[in-house]
Amino acid sequence: MNKASDKSNKKTQAILDEALAIDLMDDPEEAGEAEELELERLLVEVTGADTQTQSTLLKKLELYPNGDFPISKHSLYSDPTWIIFKGDDGTVRRVTFNNLSASMAAIKKSIIYHLIPEFSPFGGIRAYSTTHGHSHKFVILAKYVLQDNHLTGDAESLSFITSKILNDALDRAKESSAYTHYHYLFLYIRFWMSLSVQQLIPVEHRISVPATAIDTPERKKDVIGHFNGSIASWAPFAEADLKKMVEYASFWTEKVIAPLQKAAEFAKNNGYLELQSKTITKAQIDIEIEENLNLNIDGKEIITTSRIKRDYKSGSFWSYSWYSSALASLTEIRNAIYILVALVTGLRVSEIDVLKFEHVILTKSGRYKLQVTRYKTSNDPNYNGDTTSIPLPKFVGRKVKEYEQLRKDLNAYREGYLFQSVLSTKKISKTPSLRIEHITKKIEEDLNIDRVHTHRFRKTIAEILINRSERNVDIIRLLFGHASYAMTMRYIGRNPYIVQSVAKAIEKNYIDDFTDIVSSVKDTVSSGEGARRILDKIASHPEAFSGKQLKVTVFTYVTHLLSSGEPIFIHRTAVGSYCMTTQLYSSPSLPPCLSHREGIIKNALPDPMFCDTSCIHAVIVAKAKQALQDNMDFYQHMLTAADDTLSENSKVMLRKKVTDNARHLEQLRNNQSFTIIPTMDLQA
């Protein structure tokens, strides 16, 4: 390696080290408490701690032994795949059973049934996304408890399950390289035990092991210790849940603040806010009050003014009560502001808890910044934290200032803390604990979202930046007010909190896929110009693409692209290959996957759903052989079966598809590759 290259590599590594050195870990004590709370919330979903409701499964199976009863508007219990939810935006939540034996599928059905919000016996499940997530983890139970012990899942085999078998399974899961297996297996076993002991599932699906043999204080402490710090302990919000929160935040900040401000000004100008009880007394019905202090937006009551007639000896009077409903709406706005700030800043709960309105600063340049005090572990009793500033998107900064004015006008400013209660009159001490948990709990209840916590927002903002689907790009534009992804990345580069989250999300979302691509190209046969570019780079720096160095190389490359604002895109496609590019596309220079779109296309990402193997960005690896053969057969059948009805242009297109797939298939079979000039530079 020459000196220039070595110098470049050291510089790149220095950039990476600097990004990773920006407080990659939360305060250990705070993180431990937060992650323990997260595990406790997971346990609530699958334990009998909460009040049990009546399970309906056994009664339904008694009436319909074949399972011909609905578990949702879309599926029956007997179906091999359950559709438990369909959203207006096309979101579908499925639970599949057809990849299991009949006995294991039956066990999974009786367990997952009780993880659907409507049928959850312990009231811990609010969202279908939670059901969907838990359903994917059933394979962990099947592997460690059933398959590893050669148990089929029928009633006789379940009778062999002992506490030793379950504890051995937990110990093996703990040693697994998959961090999530240990705590999810613990959760599933606990839930299975609860359902069995309380006789909520069919007798042939029950296990007869006392909970005290598994759910011991020592085991629970060990699970929590293992859970802490694992990359999966704080999963990003599902897209459907994120959509709910953004729509909620948009409604209360975009549609409600201005009309509520107008109502507050009316009350202030008429002296109604000076009244001790805020109750207005009039000698007769006051139409002006009723017009200005009744506010309904999109069917939602924002201010509701109740009118009560009171009769006295001296005459009749009308009492108007409105203030409590205005404060309730102000609380909703506070919760909406919390969602926005948590998403776009990535702050810890301890940092977001103590924010004051004065910490949101409008600079002379017209931009907003947020002053943050970061508390780190210190033995110094006089240590008060380090104060720094991070950029705040204009949209969020403006909404915070509007919210501040509204609190002042409604006499609810109090000590000026951004997220303190607007209802309580208790004075906050110098070192407040504003109980952000109260806000997250309210969001959970109002929006039917499970386990809302500030830590999850840190991962979610990174997730939507990395997984740039069309819907996520819309969310990015809403949150940041940026016209392009590159502008958003420049904002991210100035925000060390999000740099950390993005770095972690890169490791989670890209590194495995990208490493899989490089390994497949390096160790097996491959085809396509994308594969050729990777092979050329591997050949020029073989030491960088072997062993542990491979992940460092890939991580450095991806991080470097993101920090410079490059629109990196890596995605598994439907045909078993990969799409990999660092471009955005505009008409007329579109890749095959976008060429079908109508109108003018500007700065679009590839669409893997329409992947075409002729594209220069398609990386074809050995496992795509069967898909290529299926494609050839399909296109050839179309040519043969509909020869008389196809236009000449259609025939040419189909022949080209047959040729492209055949070419890649031949290269994979013969272990050949194209030789082309690299156009994508992988950092060594």
XYZ file of C-alpha atoms in Angstrom:
684
model
C 0.000 0.000 0.000
C 1.543 3.357 -0.999
C 1.946 6.306 1.376
C -0.761 8.409 -0.271
C -3.266 5.578 0.010
C -2.216 4.891 3.594
C -2.626 8.588 4.468
C -6.092 8.622 2.870
C -7.116 5.523 4.787
C -5.922 7.006 8.085
C -7.841 10.197 7.369
C -11.009 8.249 6.608
C -10.556 6.167 9.746
C -10.010 9.359 11.785
C -13.329 10.723 10.502
C -15.001 7.489 11.510
C -13.328 7.435 14.929
C -14.429 11.018 15.554
C -18.025 10.206 14.658
C -18.038 7.123 16.858
C -16.319 8.911 19.743
C -19.223 11.323 20.180
C -20.689 9.676 23.247
C -21.678 6.395 21.615
C -23.095 5.036 24.848
C -25.762 6.584 27.018
C -24.995 7.214 30.647
C -24.616 3.599 31.903
C -26.933 4.044 34.874
C -29.591 5.798 32.816
C -29.296 3.325 29.944
C -29.561 0.411 32.356
C -32.710 1.814 33.953
C -34.225 2.601 30.575
C -33.482 -0.812 29.114
C -34.757 -2.532 32.243
C -37.975 -0.550 31.813
C -38.141 -1.676 28.185
C -37.781 -5.310 29.198
C -40.410 -4.827 31.910
C -42.784 -3.453 29.283
C -42.099 -6.447 27.088
C -42.824 -8.686 30.063
C -46.131 -6.918 30.748
C -47.234 -7.856 27.245
C -46.621 -11.538 27.894
C -47.287 -12.049 31.604
C -50.154 -12.286 34.015
C -49.169 -9.233 36.038
C -52.007 -7.119 34.691
C -55.689 -7.828 35.162
C -56.684 -10.823 33.094
C -59.616 -10.603 30.737
C -61.710 -13.562 29.660
C -60.073 -15.577 26.884
C -62.469 -16.585 24.123
C -60.278 -19.092 22.274
C -61.450 -22.321 23.947
C -65.106 -21.370 23.639
C -64.672 -20.547 19.946
C -62.826 -23.810 19.287
C -65.602 -25.696 21.069
C -68.197 -24.113 18.757
C -65.975 -24.303 15.651
C -63.582 -27.275 16.017
C -62.161 -26.655 12.547
C -61.210 -23.082 13.438
C -63.713 -21.508 11.048
C -64.117 -18.330 13.077
C -62.665 -14.876 12.388
C -59.618 -13.517 14.163
C -59.896 -10.268 12.161
C -62.000 -8.749 9.393
C -59.688 -10.419 6.906
C -58.860 -13.933 8.163
C -60.161 -17.048 9.884
C -58.339 -18.895 12.661
C -57.955 -21.893 10.327
C -56.177 -19.910 7.582
C -52.498 -20.734 6.897
C -51.783 -16.995 6.925
C -53.558 -14.449 9.097
C -54.056 -10.895 7.927
C -54.594 -9.172 11.246
C -54.597 -5.589 9.992
C -54.913 -3.540 6.808
C -54.153 0.179 6.929
C -55.556 2.904 4.720
C -52.053 3.475 3.326
C -51.740 -0.133 2.165
C -49.936 -1.390 5.285
C -50.705 -5.069 5.874
C -49.787 -7.058 8.997
C -49.552 -10.813 8.359
C -48.815 -13.793 10.564
C -47.762 -16.938 8.704
C -47.993 -20.570 9.827
C -47.370 -22.539 6.618
C -43.610 -22.843 7.196
C -44.132 -25.015 10.305
C -45.279 -28.560 10.942
C -48.975 -28.965 11.675
C -48.365 -29.435 15.414
C -46.058 -26.430 15.749
C -48.388 -24.262 13.649
C -51.254 -25.187 15.992
C -49.204 -24.170 19.056
C -48.180 -20.920 17.382
C -51.805 -20.105 16.547
C -53.014 -20.612 20.113
C -50.199 -18.404 21.443
C -50.338 -15.633 18.815
C -54.139 -15.439 19.160
C -53.540 -14.087 22.668
C -51.063 -11.523 21.342
C -53.688 -9.815 19.162
C -54.890 -6.568 20.823
C -58.555 -7.616 20.911
C -57.770 -10.965 22.544
C -54.769 -10.147 24.747
C -55.699 -11.630 28.163
C -53.412 -9.310 30.144
C -54.150 -6.074 28.303
C -50.503 -5.511 27.352
C -50.884 -5.429 23.559
C -52.167 -2.254 21.899
C -50.749 -2.370 18.379
C -50.932 -4.909 15.558
C -47.301 -4.120 14.799
C -46.464 -5.612 18.219
C -48.411 -8.766 17.378
C -46.600 -8.958 14.046
C -43.216 -8.506 15.721
C -43.834 -11.163 18.378
C -45.098 -13.619 15.758
C -41.732 -13.584 13.994
C -40.029 -14.576 17.257
C -41.966 -17.843 17.601
C -39.207 -19.579 15.617
C -36.917 -18.941 18.616
C -39.212 -20.981 20.865
C -39.597 -23.666 18.198
C -35.832 -23.983 17.706
C -34.486 -24.034 21.262
C -37.322 -25.865 23.033
C -38.805 -28.151 20.378
C -36.455 -28.793 17.468
C -33.241 -28.941 19.507
C -34.873 -31.565 21.740
C -36.385 -33.484 18.802
C -39.918 -32.726 19.980
C -42.609 -32.585 17.314
C -45.002 -30.325 19.198
C -47.821 -32.839 19.629
C -49.373 -33.417 23.067
C -47.194 -36.435 23.871
C -43.941 -34.637 23.033
C -44.945 -31.579 25.105
C -45.411 -33.832 28.125
C -41.648 -34.501 28.042
C -40.811 -30.811 28.577
C -39.216 -30.267 31.988
C -37.718 -27.312 33.797
C -34.264 -28.654 32.886
C -35.131 -28.666 29.178
C -36.372 -25.075 29.394
C -33.399 -23.833 31.409
C -30.964 -25.591 29.077
C -32.737 -23.949 26.122
C -32.339 -20.534 27.762
C -28.651 -21.177 28.401
C -28.092 -22.123 24.744
C -29.993 -19.037 23.591
C -27.802 -16.896 25.812
C -24.686 -18.234 24.078
C -26.147 -17.553 20.627
C -24.572 -14.824 18.499
C -28.110 -13.489 17.970
C -28.533 -11.121 20.922
C -32.325 -11.153 20.833
C -32.767 -14.910 21.217
C -32.174 -15.051 24.977
C -34.681 -12.461 26.155
C -37.303 -13.356 23.541
C -37.120 -17.030 24.489
C -37.546 -16.027 28.141
C -40.581 -13.910 27.207
C -42.155 -16.689 25.124
C -41.635 -19.361 27.770
C -43.201 -17.111 30.431
C -46.198 -16.405 28.217
C -46.612 -20.060 27.277
C -46.556 -20.962 30.973
C -49.140 -18.287 31.838
C -51.485 -19.455 29.094
C -51.046 -23.072 30.211
C -51.482 -22.527 33.950
C -54.560 -20.369 33.446
C -55.977 -22.884 30.964
C -56.436 -20.350 28.174
C -55.134 -22.573 25.370
C -56.163 -26.091 24.278
C -54.961 -28.806 26.677
C -52.839 -30.421 23.970
C -50.826 -27.185 23.640
C -50.070 -26.710 27.345
C -46.828 -27.365 29.191
C -46.689 -28.526 32.810
C -43.678 -26.769 34.282
C -44.032 -24.490 37.326
C -43.204 -20.871 36.556
C -40.994 -20.673 39.654
C -38.592 -23.140 38.043
C -37.862 -20.697 35.219
C -38.937 -17.222 36.305
C -36.495 -16.946 39.198
C -34.977 -13.669 40.450
C -31.568 -14.910 39.311
C -32.748 -15.754 35.794
C -34.634 -12.488 35.415
C -31.604 -10.494 36.569
C -29.450 -12.402 34.105
C -31.876 -11.761 31.223
C -31.948 -8.040 32.045
C -28.152 -7.928 32.193
C -27.910 -9.600 28.811
C -30.658 -7.431 27.398
C -28.905 -4.203 28.413
C -26.801 -2.806 25.617
C -27.987 -5.270 22.980
C -28.638 -3.644 19.606
C -32.217 -4.895 19.616
C -33.193 -3.649 23.075
C -34.623 -0.457 21.611
C -36.168 -1.289 18.269
C -37.186 1.575 15.957
C -40.897 2.278 15.704
C -42.715 0.384 12.987
C -43.670 2.490 9.989
C -47.385 2.314 10.837
C -46.727 3.496 14.405
C -44.404 6.239 13.201
C -47.075 7.365 10.742
C -49.610 7.577 13.598
C -47.293 9.725 15.689
C -46.316 12.062 12.857
C -49.960 12.540 11.852
C -50.848 13.197 15.506
C -47.987 15.690 15.853
C -48.932 17.378 12.574
C -52.576 17.760 13.582
C -51.866 19.380 16.949
C -49.036 21.629 15.757
C -50.239 22.596 12.266
C -54.012 22.668 12.653
C -54.649 23.438 16.319
C -52.051 25.928 17.568
C -53.208 28.926 15.497
C -56.993 28.610 16.218
C -56.286 27.894 19.895
C -54.036 30.963 19.990
C -56.878 33.052 18.573
C -59.248 31.769 21.264
C -56.641 32.471 23.972
C -56.230 36.035 22.738
C -60.009 36.528 22.868
C -60.090 35.298 26.470
C -57.073 37.413 27.401
C -58.396 40.598 25.789
C -61.692 40.237 27.636
C -60.056 39.614 31.003
C -61.402 36.083 31.327
C -57.954 34.679 32.152
C -57.701 37.000 35.159
C -60.660 35.306 36.838
C -59.488 33.033 39.641
C -61.503 29.991 38.582
C -61.508 31.012 34.895
C -65.304 30.527 35.020
C -67.146 33.344 33.229
C -70.428 34.592 34.681
C -72.910 36.482 32.504
C -76.342 37.876 33.186
C -77.544 36.507 29.869
C -76.468 34.109 27.160
C -73.331 35.479 25.493
C -73.179 34.501 21.824
C -69.701 35.996 21.436
C -68.282 33.695 24.124
C -69.917 30.672 22.573
C -68.581 31.544 19.128
C -65.014 32.210 20.269
C -64.570 29.656 23.048
C -66.022 26.626 21.305
C -63.474 25.149 18.920
C -63.864 22.026 16.799
C -61.266 20.995 14.202
C -61.770 18.005 11.922
C -64.390 16.619 14.293
C -62.096 16.950 17.320
C -63.251 19.083 20.257
C -60.378 21.471 21.022
C -62.270 23.781 23.386
C -65.666 22.858 24.748
C -67.532 25.604 26.595
C -70.246 24.365 28.889
C -73.099 26.748 29.778
C -74.972 26.307 33.047
C -77.891 28.426 34.252
C -77.827 29.320 37.939
C -80.881 30.831 39.673
C -80.513 33.118 42.661
C -82.916 35.381 44.539
C -81.375 38.367 42.833
C -81.900 36.794 39.399
C -80.524 34.231 36.969
C -76.964 34.035 35.725
C -75.130 31.961 33.140
C -71.774 30.293 33.989
C -69.354 29.418 31.194
C -66.595 26.828 31.848
C -63.970 26.419 29.114
C -60.457 26.614 30.593
C -59.929 22.953 31.521
C -60.672 21.806 27.958
C -58.228 24.398 26.602
C -55.500 23.093 28.927
C -56.270 19.516 27.878
C -55.629 20.519 24.264
C -52.501 22.382 25.332
C -51.313 19.090 26.849
C -51.860 17.365 23.496
C -49.764 20.060 21.797
C -47.019 19.503 24.379
C -47.050 15.770 23.579
C -46.913 16.528 19.850
C -43.919 18.845 20.370
C -42.230 16.056 22.349
C -42.601 13.672 19.390
C -41.056 16.178 16.993
C -38.175 17.153 19.276
C -37.403 13.541 20.214
C -37.369 12.507 16.554
C -35.195 15.272 15.140
C -32.698 15.641 17.986
C -32.028 12.136 19.289
C -31.694 13.471 22.844
C -31.605 11.221 25.882
C -34.549 11.256 28.226
C -32.467 13.045 30.894
C -31.532 15.768 28.392
C -34.978 16.267 26.916
C -36.520 16.297 30.391
C -34.850 19.563 31.460
C -35.255 21.582 28.250
C -36.663 25.088 28.705
C -38.179 27.393 26.113
C -35.148 29.655 26.417
C -32.974 26.812 25.135
C -34.612 27.083 21.681
C -32.730 29.992 20.097
C -33.481 31.804 16.837
C -30.152 32.977 15.403
C -29.522 36.129 13.385
C -29.283 33.997 10.260
C -32.907 32.902 10.749
C -31.995 29.378 11.814
C -32.887 27.669 15.060
C -30.527 25.953 17.441
C -31.157 23.988 20.612
C -28.977 24.474 23.666
C -28.460 21.132 25.383
C -26.794 20.180 28.642
C -25.256 16.750 28.391
C -24.772 14.873 31.629
C -22.050 12.252 31.703
C -20.843 10.025 34.496
C -18.652 12.027 36.856
C -17.345 11.648 40.388
C -17.268 15.423 40.803
C -20.226 16.465 43.025
C -20.093 19.963 41.514
C -20.278 18.676 37.917
C -23.210 20.347 36.135
C -22.813 18.842 32.691
C -21.473 20.182 29.393
C -23.556 22.663 27.429
C -23.554 22.542 23.650
C -25.823 23.572 20.776
C -27.260 21.479 17.976
C -29.255 22.619 14.924
C -33.033 22.444 15.087
C -35.149 22.308 11.911
C -37.073 25.538 11.274
C -40.407 23.761 11.303
C -39.796 22.393 14.804
C -38.243 25.629 16.086
C -41.251 27.680 14.922
C -43.721 25.290 16.510
C -41.875 25.394 19.834
C -42.002 29.209 19.819
C -45.710 29.194 18.935
C -46.340 26.716 21.739
C -44.371 28.909 24.153
C -46.529 31.941 23.313
C -49.682 29.878 23.720
C -48.633 28.739 27.193
C -47.956 32.333 28.161
C -51.308 33.538 26.833
C -53.179 30.762 28.650
C -51.367 31.523 31.923
C -49.729 28.082 31.828
C -46.095 29.080 31.310
C -45.119 28.079 34.854
C -41.320 27.686 35.221
C -40.758 27.641 31.473
C -39.828 23.978 31.091
C -40.759 22.732 27.653
C -42.338 19.457 28.730
C -43.647 20.143 32.217
C -47.316 19.586 32.967
C -49.687 22.383 31.982
C -52.246 21.193 34.533
C -50.274 20.948 37.768
C -49.656 24.032 39.885
C -46.854 22.444 41.908
C -43.623 24.368 41.491
C -40.724 22.485 39.908
C -37.469 22.399 41.840
C -34.130 23.552 40.459
C -33.292 19.978 39.393
C -36.639 18.820 38.019
C -37.848 15.384 37.152
C -40.578 16.191 34.660
C -41.582 12.583 34.214
C -41.371 12.269 30.467
C -42.848 8.851 31.102
C -46.224 10.556 31.676
C -46.068 11.912 28.129
C -45.044 8.605 26.559
C -47.742 6.760 28.489
C -50.383 9.169 27.191
C -49.128 8.707 23.619
C -49.330 4.935 24.060
C -52.926 5.131 25.273
C -54.153 7.699 22.741
C -52.513 6.156 19.661
C -52.499 2.455 20.609
C -48.732 2.172 20.274
C -46.711 -0.140 22.496
C -43.584 0.797 24.442
C -43.126 4.446 23.520
C -39.829 5.692 24.950
C -37.348 8.445 24.154
C -34.627 5.886 23.403
C -36.720 4.445 20.569
C -36.949 7.834 18.876
C -33.151 7.891 18.706
C -33.175 4.715 16.652
C -36.231 5.616 14.613
C -34.860 8.832 13.118
C -31.778 6.924 12.000
C -33.959 4.151 10.601
C -36.070 6.427 8.415
C -32.952 8.167 7.152
C -31.368 4.861 6.221
C -34.439 3.060 4.841
C -35.492 5.741 2.416
C -38.758 4.413 1.080
C -40.999 6.946 -0.627
C -43.140 7.269 2.496
C -40.102 7.753 4.715
C -38.760 10.466 2.428
C -42.067 12.281 2.922
C -41.620 11.981 6.692
C -38.062 13.334 6.399
C -39.289 16.354 4.441
C -42.026 16.981 6.983
C -39.705 16.755 9.974
C -36.744 18.622 8.594
C -38.326 20.914 6.011
C -35.549 19.962 3.603
C -36.027 19.697 -0.138
C -33.459 16.936 -0.581
C -31.970 13.990 1.220
C -28.499 15.537 0.895
C -29.643 18.644 2.800
C -31.005 16.425 5.553
C -27.693 14.585 5.771
C -25.847 17.888 6.109
C -28.124 18.693 9.053
C -27.409 15.257 10.493
C -23.668 15.832 10.149
C -23.952 18.847 12.485
C -25.972 16.934 15.068
C -23.736 14.538 17.048
C -26.761 12.895 18.680
C -28.114 11.750 15.339
C -24.643 10.924 13.999
C -24.491 8.337 16.753
C -27.916 6.933 15.941
C -27.208 6.859 12.215
C -23.910 5.085 12.828
C -25.681 2.410 14.863
C -28.438 2.077 12.289
C -25.843 1.687 9.539
C -24.324 -1.179 11.443
C -27.746 -2.763 11.889
C -29.268 -2.158 8.454
C -26.469 -1.940 5.895
C -23.438 -3.773 7.158
C -25.008 -7.227 7.111
C -26.460 -6.777 3.621
C -23.346 -5.186 2.211
C -21.075 -7.771 3.832
C -23.306 -10.485 2.416
C -22.928 -8.954 -1.040
C -19.141 -8.694 -0.815
C -18.810 -12.200 0.651
C -21.063 -13.692 -2.032
C -19.136 -11.985 -4.808
C -15.768 -12.906 -3.273
C -16.459 -16.504 -2.273
C -19.007 -17.705 -4.853
C -19.896 -17.043 -8.468
C -21.485 -13.755 -9.462
C -22.660 -11.772 -12.454
C -23.412 -8.194 -13.460
C -21.496 -4.961 -13.696
C -22.073 -4.214 -10.000
C -20.443 -7.514 -9.048
C -17.544 -6.797 -11.413
C -16.886 -3.433 -9.754
C -16.739 -5.065 -6.333
C -14.411 -7.818 -7.608
C -12.043 -5.242 -9.076
C -11.831 -3.396 -5.781
C -11.341 -6.624 -3.830
C -8.510 -7.563 -6.194
C -6.772 -4.214 -5.628
C -6.970 -4.441 -1.795
C -7.508 -8.120 -0.840
C -6.365 -7.560 2.757
C -9.224 -5.104 3.331
C -11.866 -7.660 2.328
C -10.932 -10.638 4.472
C -11.775 -11.753 7.994
C -12.725 -9.121 10.553
C -11.303 -6.368 8.359
C -14.195 -6.879 5.920
C -16.776 -5.380 8.288
C -14.470 -2.490 9.154
C -14.009 -1.790 5.442
C -17.732 -1.888 4.736
C -18.571 0.181 7.822
C -15.983 2.817 6.900
C -17.271 2.985 3.336
C -20.939 3.339 4.242
C -20.278 5.837 7.039
C -18.069 7.924 4.764
C -20.792 8.095 2.091
C -23.466 9.081 4.598
C -21.360 11.714 6.323
C -20.697 13.332 2.949
C -24.389 13.350 2.037
C -24.197 10.674 -0.662
C -27.541 8.952 -1.410
C -26.380 5.382 -0.775
C -28.923 2.674 -1.530
C -28.569 -1.054 -0.806
C -31.578 -3.328 -1.120
C -32.334 -7.013 -1.577
C -34.549 -7.492 -4.612
C -37.346 -9.898 -5.390
C -35.203 -12.015 -7.735
C -32.582 -12.864 -5.132
C -30.048 -10.288 -6.217
C -29.114 -6.876 -4.820
C -29.568 -3.301 -5.965
C -26.614 -1.121 -5.028
C -26.134 2.461 -6.119
C -25.024 5.893 -4.924
C -27.187 7.912 -7.294
C -30.548 9.646 -7.427
C -32.278 9.467 -10.798
C -34.141 12.050 -12.883
C -35.804 11.928 -16.286
C -34.788 11.046 -18.922
C -31.816 9.090 -17.475
C -33.735 6.452 -15.536
C -32.737 2.876 -14.641
C -35.010 0.057 -15.865
C -36.877 -0.140 -12.546
C -38.109 3.469 -12.915
C -38.660 3.621 -16.660
C -42.297 2.506 -16.331
C -43.270 5.588 -14.297
C -45.304 8.307 -15.971
C -44.497 12.010 -15.926
C -41.250 13.740 -15.062
C -39.166 11.911 -12.473
C -36.818 13.949 -10.284
C -34.254 12.735 -7.730
C -35.851 9.295 -7.330
C -34.422 6.225 -5.624
C -34.441 2.823 -7.356
C -37.584 0.718 -7.018
C -36.496 -2.847 -6.128
C -40.013 -4.142 -6.805
C -39.328 -3.660 -10.532
C -35.708 -4.789 -10.548
C -34.367 -5.682 -13.995
C -31.271 -7.857 -14.213
C -30.043 -5.806 -17.174
C -29.431 -2.821 -14.868
C -25.792 -1.940 -14.220
C -26.552 -1.589 -10.502
C -27.846 -5.146 -10.106
C -25.430 -7.428 -8.264
C -26.308 -11.020 -9.166
C -25.033 -13.720 -6.801
C -25.200 -17.520 -6.840
C -28.458 -17.831 -4.893
C -30.282 -16.019 -7.726
C -29.904 -18.982 -10.119
C -33.393 -20.394 -9.573
C -35.026 -16.953 -9.858
C -33.195 -16.318 -13.142
C -34.341 -19.676 -14.511
C -37.938 -18.974 -13.431
C -37.800 -15.570 -15.119
C -36.550 -17.106 -18.364
C -39.292 -19.751 -18.337
C -41.967 -17.133 -17.621
C -40.902 -14.719 -20.389
C -40.393 -17.562 -22.887
C -43.871 -18.907 -22.098
C -45.349 -15.456 -22.756
C -43.602 -15.337 -26.120
C -44.826 -18.785 -27.096
C -48.371 -18.646 -25.727
C -49.259 -15.154 -26.933
C -47.206 -14.857 -30.095
C -50.211 -13.874 -32.224
C -51.439 -11.139 -29.864
C -48.182 -9.458 -28.849
C -46.951 -6.348 -30.604
C -43.486 -6.412 -32.140
C -42.224 -4.010 -29.467
C -43.475 -6.332 -26.727
C -41.762 -9.292 -28.361
C -38.487 -7.393 -28.557
C -38.747 -6.455 -24.879
C -39.510 -10.044 -23.814
C -36.678 -11.466 -25.945
C -34.299 -8.999 -24.320
C -35.431 -10.105 -20.857
C -34.910 -13.740 -21.794
C -31.449 -12.902 -23.140
C -30.437 -10.861 -20.080
C -31.521 -13.563 -17.632
C -29.890 -16.286 -19.742
C -26.625 -14.334 -19.880
C -26.448 -13.957 -16.091
C -27.448 -17.589 -15.562
C -24.743 -18.794 -17.929
C -22.129 -16.678 -16.167
C -23.145 -18.052 -12.770
C -23.035 -21.635 -14.051
C -19.669 -21.186 -15.724
C -18.181 -19.057 -12.922
C -17.562 -16.176 -15.347
C -17.862 -12.402 -14.946
C -17.819 -9.279 -17.055
C -14.677 -7.211 -17.239
C -15.613 -3.560 -17.092
C -14.196 -0.286 -15.803
C -15.197 0.317 -12.148
C -17.514 3.290 -11.603
C -17.993 2.927 -7.854
C -15.091 3.478 -5.508
C -15.109 1.331 -2.373
C -13.005 2.852 0.374
C -10.248 0.461 1.356
